[in-house]
mmCIF file of C-alpha atoms in Angstrom:
data_model
loop_
_atom_site.group_PDB
_atom_site.id
_atom_site.type_symbol
_atom_site.label_atom_id
_atom_site.label_comp_id
_atom_site.label_asym_id
_atom_site.label_seq_id
_atom_site.Cartn_x
_atom_site.Cartn_y
_atom_site.Cartn_z
ATOM 1 C CA GLU A 98 -63.365 91.248 -117.715
ATOM 2 C CA PRO A 99 -61.074 88.391 -116.619
ATOM 3 C CA GLU A 100 -60.453 85.702 -119.217
ATOM 4 C CA VAL A 101 -58.930 82.251 -119.398
ATOM 5 C CA THR A 102 -55.698 82.325 -121.379
ATOM 6 C CA GLN A 103 -53.900 79.479 -123.135
ATOM 7 C CA THR A 104 -50.412 79.083 -124.520
ATOM 8 C CA PRO A 105 -49.229 78.389 -127.100
ATOM 9 C CA SER A 106 -51.917 79.257 -129.625
ATOM 10 C CA HIS A 107 -50.468 76.733 -132.067
ATOM 11 C CA GLN A 108 -48.067 73.858 -131.429
ATOM 12 C CA VAL A 109 -46.541 71.650 -134.090
ATOM 13 C CA THR A 110 -44.797 68.508 -132.899
ATOM 14 C CA GLN A 111 -43.524 65.230 -134.257
ATOM 15 C CA MET A 112 -45.184 61.935 -133.439
ATOM 16 C CA GLY A 113 -43.788 60.450 -130.253
ATOM 17 C CA GLN A 114 -42.775 63.768 -128.738
ATOM 18 C CA GLU A 115 -44.099 65.142 -125.467
ATOM 19 C CA VAL A 116 -46.144 68.337 -125.436
ATOM 20 C CA ILE A 117 -47.360 70.525 -122.602
ATOM 21 C CA LEU A 118 -50.313 72.808 -123.116
ATOM 22 C CA ARG A 119 -50.761 75.605 -120.621
ATOM 23 C CA CYS A 120 -53.794 77.392 -119.253
ATOM 24 C CA VAL A 121 -54.096 80.295 -116.843
ATOM 25 C CA PRO A 122 -57.499 80.130 -115.154
ATOM 26 C CA ILE A 123 -59.563 83.056 -113.954
ATOM 27 C CA SER A 124 -58.153 83.860 -110.521
ATOM 28 C CA ASN A 125 -61.009 82.896 -108.186
ATOM 29 C CA HIS A 126 -62.041 79.804 -110.137
ATOM 30 C CA LEU A 127 -61.716 76.433 -108.482
ATOM 31 C CA TYR A 128 -62.733 73.927 -111.163
ATOM 32 C CA PHE A 129 -60.640 73.264 -114.257
ATOM 33 C CA TYR A 130 -61.350 71.301 -117.392
ATOM 34 C CA TRP A 131 -59.743 70.251 -120.649
ATOM 35 C CA TYR A 132 -61.738 69.588 -123.802
ATOM 36 C CA ARG A 133 -60.627 68.857 -127.311
ATOM 37 C CA GLN A 134 -62.121 69.236 -130.773
ATOM 38 C CA ILE A 135 -60.793 67.229 -133.665
ATOM 39 C CA LEU A 136 -61.339 69.086 -136.936
ATOM 40 C CA GLY A 137 -64.918 68.627 -138.103
ATOM 41 C CA GLN A 138 -66.017 66.852 -134.939
ATOM 42 C CA LYS A 139 -67.711 67.867 -131.728
ATOM 43 C CA VAL A 140 -66.080 69.309 -128.632
ATOM 44 C CA GLU A 141 -65.257 66.391 -126.303
ATOM 45 C CA PHE A 142 -64.571 66.357 -122.589
ATOM 46 C CA LEU A 143 -61.176 65.078 -121.507
ATOM 47 C CA VAL A 144 -60.769 65.712 -117.783
ATOM 48 C CA SER A 145 -61.940 67.806 -114.847
ATOM 49 C CA PHE A 146 -59.735 68.856 -111.929
ATOM 50 C CA TYR A 147 -60.563 70.196 -108.488
ATOM 51 C CA ASN A 148 -58.623 70.568 -105.277
ATOM 52 C CA ASN A 149 -55.469 69.253 -106.955
ATOM 53 C CA GLU A 150 -57.122 66.023 -108.008
ATOM 54 C CA ILE A 151 -58.781 64.659 -111.105
ATOM 55 C CA SER A 152 -62.543 64.680 -110.546
ATOM 56 C CA GLU A 153 -63.518 62.859 -113.701
ATOM 57 C CA LYS A 154 -61.854 61.730 -116.902
ATOM 58 C CA SER A 155 -63.136 60.412 -120.184
ATOM 59 C CA GLU A 156 -62.024 57.260 -121.952
ATOM 60 C CA ILE A 157 -59.961 59.475 -124.251
ATOM 61 C CA PHE A 158 -57.830 60.510 -121.269
ATOM 62 C CA ASP A 159 -55.584 57.461 -121.173
ATOM 63 C CA ASP A 160 -52.149 56.966 -119.601
ATOM 64 C CA GLN A 161 -50.564 59.217 -122.229
ATOM 65 C CA PHE A 162 -52.344 62.213 -120.734
ATOM 66 C CA SER A 163 -51.767 63.935 -117.418
ATOM 67 C CA VAL A 164 -52.805 67.196 -115.799
ATOM 68 C CA GLU A 165 -51.379 69.234 -112.995
ATOM 69 C CA ARG A 166 -51.385 72.654 -111.428
ATOM 70 C CA PRO A 167 -47.690 72.943 -110.641
ATOM 71 C CA ASP A 168 -47.492 76.451 -109.237
ATOM 72 C CA GLY A 169 -51.020 77.262 -108.146
ATOM 73 C CA SER A 170 -51.689 79.351 -111.226
ATOM 74 C CA ASN A 171 -51.006 77.460 -114.451
ATOM 75 C CA PHE A 172 -53.089 74.395 -115.244
ATOM 76 C CA THR A 173 -51.304 72.106 -117.686
ATOM 77 C CA LEU A 174 -52.182 69.214 -119.955
ATOM 78 C CA LYS A 175 -49.290 66.933 -120.867
ATOM 79 C CA ILE A 176 -49.348 64.394 -123.649
ATOM 80 C CA ARG A 177 -46.378 62.056 -123.133
ATOM 81 C CA SER A 178 -45.980 60.531 -126.569
ATOM 82 C CA THR A 179 -48.100 62.238 -129.179
ATOM 83 C CA LYS A 180 -49.901 60.347 -131.923
ATOM 84 C CA LEU A 181 -51.230 61.637 -135.219
ATOM 85 C CA GLU A 182 -54.774 61.316 -133.893
ATOM 86 C CA ASP A 183 -53.981 63.738 -131.050
ATOM 87 C CA SER A 184 -54.064 66.560 -133.608
ATOM 88 C CA ALA A 185 -56.939 68.774 -132.445
ATOM 89 C CA MET A 186 -57.913 72.051 -130.837
ATOM 90 C CA TYR A 187 -57.520 71.795 -127.069
ATOM 91 C CA PHE A 188 -59.663 74.045 -124.911
ATOM 92 C CA CYS A 189 -59.167 74.816 -121.249
ATOM 93 C CA ALA A 190 -62.223 75.860 -119.256
ATOM 94 C CA THR A 191 -62.626 77.012 -115.679
ATOM 95 C CA SER A 192 -65.546 77.640 -113.365
ATOM 96 C CA GLU A 193 -66.104 79.259 -110.039
ATOM 97 C CA GLY A 194 -68.047 76.370 -108.588
ATOM 98 C CA GLY A 195 -70.662 76.610 -105.907
ATOM 99 C CA TYR A 196 -73.971 77.495 -107.541
ATOM 100 C CA SER A 197 -72.282 78.656 -110.732
ATOM 101 C CA TYR A 198 -72.000 75.970 -113.356
ATOM 102 C CA GLU A 199 -70.861 78.334 -116.072
ATOM 103 C CA GLN A 200 -67.582 77.268 -117.579
ATOM 104 C CA TYR A 201 -65.414 79.946 -119.153
ATOM 105 C CA PHE A 202 -63.395 78.799 -122.106
ATOM 106 C CA GLY A 203 -59.947 79.766 -123.245
ATOM 107 C CA PRO A 204 -59.187 80.532 -126.906
ATOM 108 C CA GLY A 205 -57.699 77.081 -127.456
ATOM 109 C CA THR A 206 -54.377 75.619 -128.540
ATOM 110 C CA ARG A 207 -54.200 74.048 -131.973
ATOM 111 C CA LEU A 208 -51.989 70.959 -131.747
ATOM 112 C CA THR A 209 -50.674 69.528 -134.988
ATOM 113 C CA VAL A 210 -48.841 66.199 -134.812
ATOM 114 C CA THR A 211 -46.802 65.321 -137.894
ATOM 115 C CA ALA B 127 -76.518 57.296 -122.804
ATOM 116 C CA GLN B 128 -75.752 60.989 -122.400
ATOM 117 C CA ARG B 129 -76.026 62.682 -125.743
ATOM 118 C CA VAL B 130 -76.878 65.988 -127.402
ATOM 119 C CA THR B 131 -78.149 65.969 -130.971
ATOM 120 C CA GLN B 132 -78.179 68.944 -133.301
ATOM 121 C CA PRO B 133 -79.626 67.706 -136.576
ATOM 122 C CA GLU B 134 -78.658 70.690 -138.714
ATOM 123 C CA LYS B 135 -74.990 71.291 -139.585
ATOM 124 C CA LEU B 136 -75.823 74.490 -141.420
ATOM 125 C CA LEU B 137 -78.782 76.835 -141.256
ATOM 126 C CA SER B 138 -79.011 79.768 -143.609
ATOM 127 C CA VAL B 139 -81.744 82.398 -143.235
ATOM 128 C CA PHE B 140 -82.352 85.933 -144.449
ATOM 129 C CA LYS B 141 -81.901 88.914 -142.181
ATOM 130 C CA GLY B 142 -85.167 89.638 -140.398
ATOM 131 C CA ALA B 143 -86.445 86.075 -140.725
ATOM 132 C CA PRO B 144 -87.130 83.887 -137.682
ATOM 133 C CA VAL B 145 -84.477 81.431 -136.572
ATOM 134 C CA GLU B 146 -84.859 78.090 -134.842
ATOM 135 C CA LEU B 147 -81.861 75.887 -134.084
ATOM 136 C CA LYS B 148 -82.903 72.438 -133.016
ATOM 137 C CA CYS B 149 -81.475 70.490 -130.103
ATOM 138 C CA ASN B 150 -82.515 67.206 -128.543
ATOM 139 C CA TYR B 151 -80.857 65.505 -125.625
ATOM 140 C CA SER B 152 -80.646 62.201 -123.846
ATOM 141 C CA TYR B 153 -79.707 62.140 -120.166
ATOM 142 C CA SER B 154 -80.675 60.074 -117.157
ATOM 143 C CA GLY B 155 -81.457 62.556 -114.432
ATOM 144 C CA SER B 156 -82.027 66.292 -114.474
ATOM 145 C CA PRO B 157 -79.444 68.009 -116.658
ATOM 146 C CA GLU B 158 -78.575 71.643 -116.978
ATOM 147 C CA LEU B 159 -79.041 72.749 -120.591
ATOM 148 C CA PHE B 160 -77.002 75.447 -122.310
ATOM 149 C CA TRP B 161 -76.418 77.125 -125.615
ATOM 150 C CA TYR B 162 -72.841 78.164 -126.365
ATOM 151 C CA VAL B 163 -71.885 80.383 -129.302
ATOM 152 C CA GLN B 164 -68.605 80.799 -131.124
ATOM 153 C CA TYR B 165 -68.271 83.858 -133.338
ATOM 154 C CA SER B 166 -65.596 83.906 -136.008
ATOM 155 C CA ARG B 167 -62.107 83.878 -134.464
ATOM 156 C CA GLN B 168 -63.482 84.104 -130.939
ATOM 157 C CA ARG B 169 -63.706 81.685 -128.047
ATOM 158 C CA LEU B 170 -66.681 79.605 -127.013
ATOM 159 C CA GLN B 171 -68.966 81.651 -124.818
ATOM 160 C CA LEU B 172 -72.153 80.913 -122.971
ATOM 161 C CA LEU B 173 -75.216 82.346 -124.700
ATOM 162 C CA LEU B 174 -77.887 81.170 -122.314
ATOM 163 C CA ARG B 175 -78.842 78.440 -119.855
ATOM 164 C CA HIS B 176 -82.245 77.023 -119.207
ATOM 165 C CA ILE B 177 -82.421 77.722 -115.482
ATOM 166 C CA SER B 178 -81.935 81.476 -115.914
ATOM 167 C CA ARG B 179 -84.818 81.741 -118.392
ATOM 168 C CA GLU B 180 -83.241 84.919 -119.798
ATOM 169 C CA SER B 181 -83.358 86.294 -123.284
ATOM 170 C CA ILE B 182 -79.847 87.081 -124.518
ATOM 171 C CA LYS B 183 -79.330 89.044 -127.747
ATOM 172 C CA GLY B 184 -82.968 88.297 -128.537
ATOM 173 C CA PHE B 185 -82.487 84.527 -128.287
ATOM 174 C CA THR B 186 -84.644 82.313 -126.104
ATOM 175 C CA ALA B 187 -84.716 78.576 -125.468
ATOM 176 C CA ASP B 188 -87.379 76.594 -123.699
ATOM 177 C CA LEU B 189 -86.671 73.272 -122.102
ATOM 178 C CA ASN B 190 -89.285 70.698 -123.088
ATOM 179 C CA LYS B 191 -88.743 67.682 -120.850
ATOM 180 C CA GLY B 192 -91.442 65.651 -122.567
ATOM 181 C CA GLU B 193 -89.782 65.978 -125.948
ATOM 182 C CA THR B 194 -86.269 66.217 -124.436
ATOM 183 C CA SER B 195 -85.652 69.310 -126.531
ATOM 184 C CA PHE B 196 -84.026 72.691 -125.987
ATOM 185 C CA HIS B 197 -84.466 74.541 -129.273
ATOM 186 C CA LEU B 198 -82.940 78.000 -129.671
ATOM 187 C CA LYS B 199 -85.152 80.679 -131.204
ATOM 188 C CA LYS B 200 -84.971 84.261 -132.310
ATOM 189 C CA PRO B 201 -87.882 86.041 -133.997
ATOM 190 C CA PHE B 202 -85.824 88.348 -136.260
ATOM 191 C CA ALA B 203 -82.309 87.322 -137.299
ATOM 192 C CA GLN B 204 -79.540 89.901 -137.560
ATOM 193 C CA GLU B 205 -76.330 89.640 -139.572
ATOM 194 C CA GLU B 206 -74.234 89.663 -136.399
ATOM 195 C CA ASP B 207 -75.934 86.421 -135.330
ATOM 196 C CA SER B 208 -73.852 84.492 -137.873
ATOM 197 C CA ALA B 209 -71.786 82.057 -135.786
ATOM 198 C CA MET B 210 -71.420 78.458 -134.684
ATOM 199 C CA TYR B 211 -73.983 77.450 -132.069
ATOM 200 C CA TYR B 212 -73.529 74.498 -129.729
ATOM 201 C CA CYS B 213 -76.237 72.981 -127.598
ATOM 202 C CA ALA B 214 -74.807 71.402 -124.460
ATOM 203 C CA LEU B 215 -75.746 69.767 -121.204
ATOM 204 C CA SER B 216 -74.148 69.039 -117.870
ATOM 205 C CA GLY B 217 -75.077 67.354 -114.654
ATOM 206 C CA SER B 218 -76.218 69.404 -111.702
ATOM 207 C CA SER B 219 -72.998 69.529 -109.699
ATOM 208 C CA SER B 220 -70.214 72.062 -109.731
ATOM 209 C CA ALA B 221 -67.617 69.743 -111.260
ATOM 210 C CA SER B 222 -69.863 68.324 -113.972
ATOM 211 C CA LYS B 223 -68.434 68.012 -117.452
ATOM 212 C CA ILE B 224 -70.197 69.572 -120.415
ATOM 213 C CA ILE B 225 -71.445 67.342 -123.203
ATOM 214 C CA PHE B 226 -71.681 69.211 -126.484
ATOM 215 C CA GLY B 227 -73.714 68.673 -129.593
ATOM 216 C CA SER B 228 -71.968 68.731 -132.937
ATOM 217 C CA GLY B 229 -72.943 72.337 -133.565
ATOM 218 C CA THR B 230 -74.988 74.259 -136.118
ATOM 219 C CA ARG B 231 -73.443 76.944 -138.260
ATOM 220 C CA LEU B 232 -75.924 79.802 -138.585
ATOM 221 C CA SER B 233 -75.464 82.021 -141.591
ATOM 222 C CA ILE B 234 -77.562 85.175 -141.925
ATOM 223 C CA ARG B 235 -77.950 86.445 -145.460
ATOM 224 C CA PRO B 236 -78.397 90.200 -145.998
#
């Protein structure tokens, strides 16, 4: 069964550095999402992406964050200048769209900012 | 405000006992309601959604619009049901984000 994949599984970075988290969606899926989960807290929506544009973003998704689909396959989340409070598990999710609202989640990338 | 509330952080029951994980929601409009499950060391996966009205792995959930609830039930718990369970909702369009509850850890004792 096709799955969403994410790389890396764990990223450690210093405060102020840029990080790029990568996601490979399921091949026929058209809608892409990033969520994050700070340790001990709930899973929170960051951004949704469709047709090479952001569809919706949360207040968490400020100017430090950006998303793109540079080569038609990978879907990336970039954090320009990481802060300690960006430490979290970041999940990519994708969905087929149409009448299917089911979002398929990747295994997550654990980001640790020191 | 759009919100999902799961009042129990941890629920521990004996194998064979009934299970009910509570979920209440707040949403203006007609949301889609879901239960997601995360087994140890595995990814989040959809367990069931209210519009399909299916029973998955013996679990059912009924949407009660009057009480704005979507409780998850299973009549006889099994050890393999131990996992983190998240109640969630989304709007009724393809690009809608998912709003998650804080999750309930279900622990089944042998």
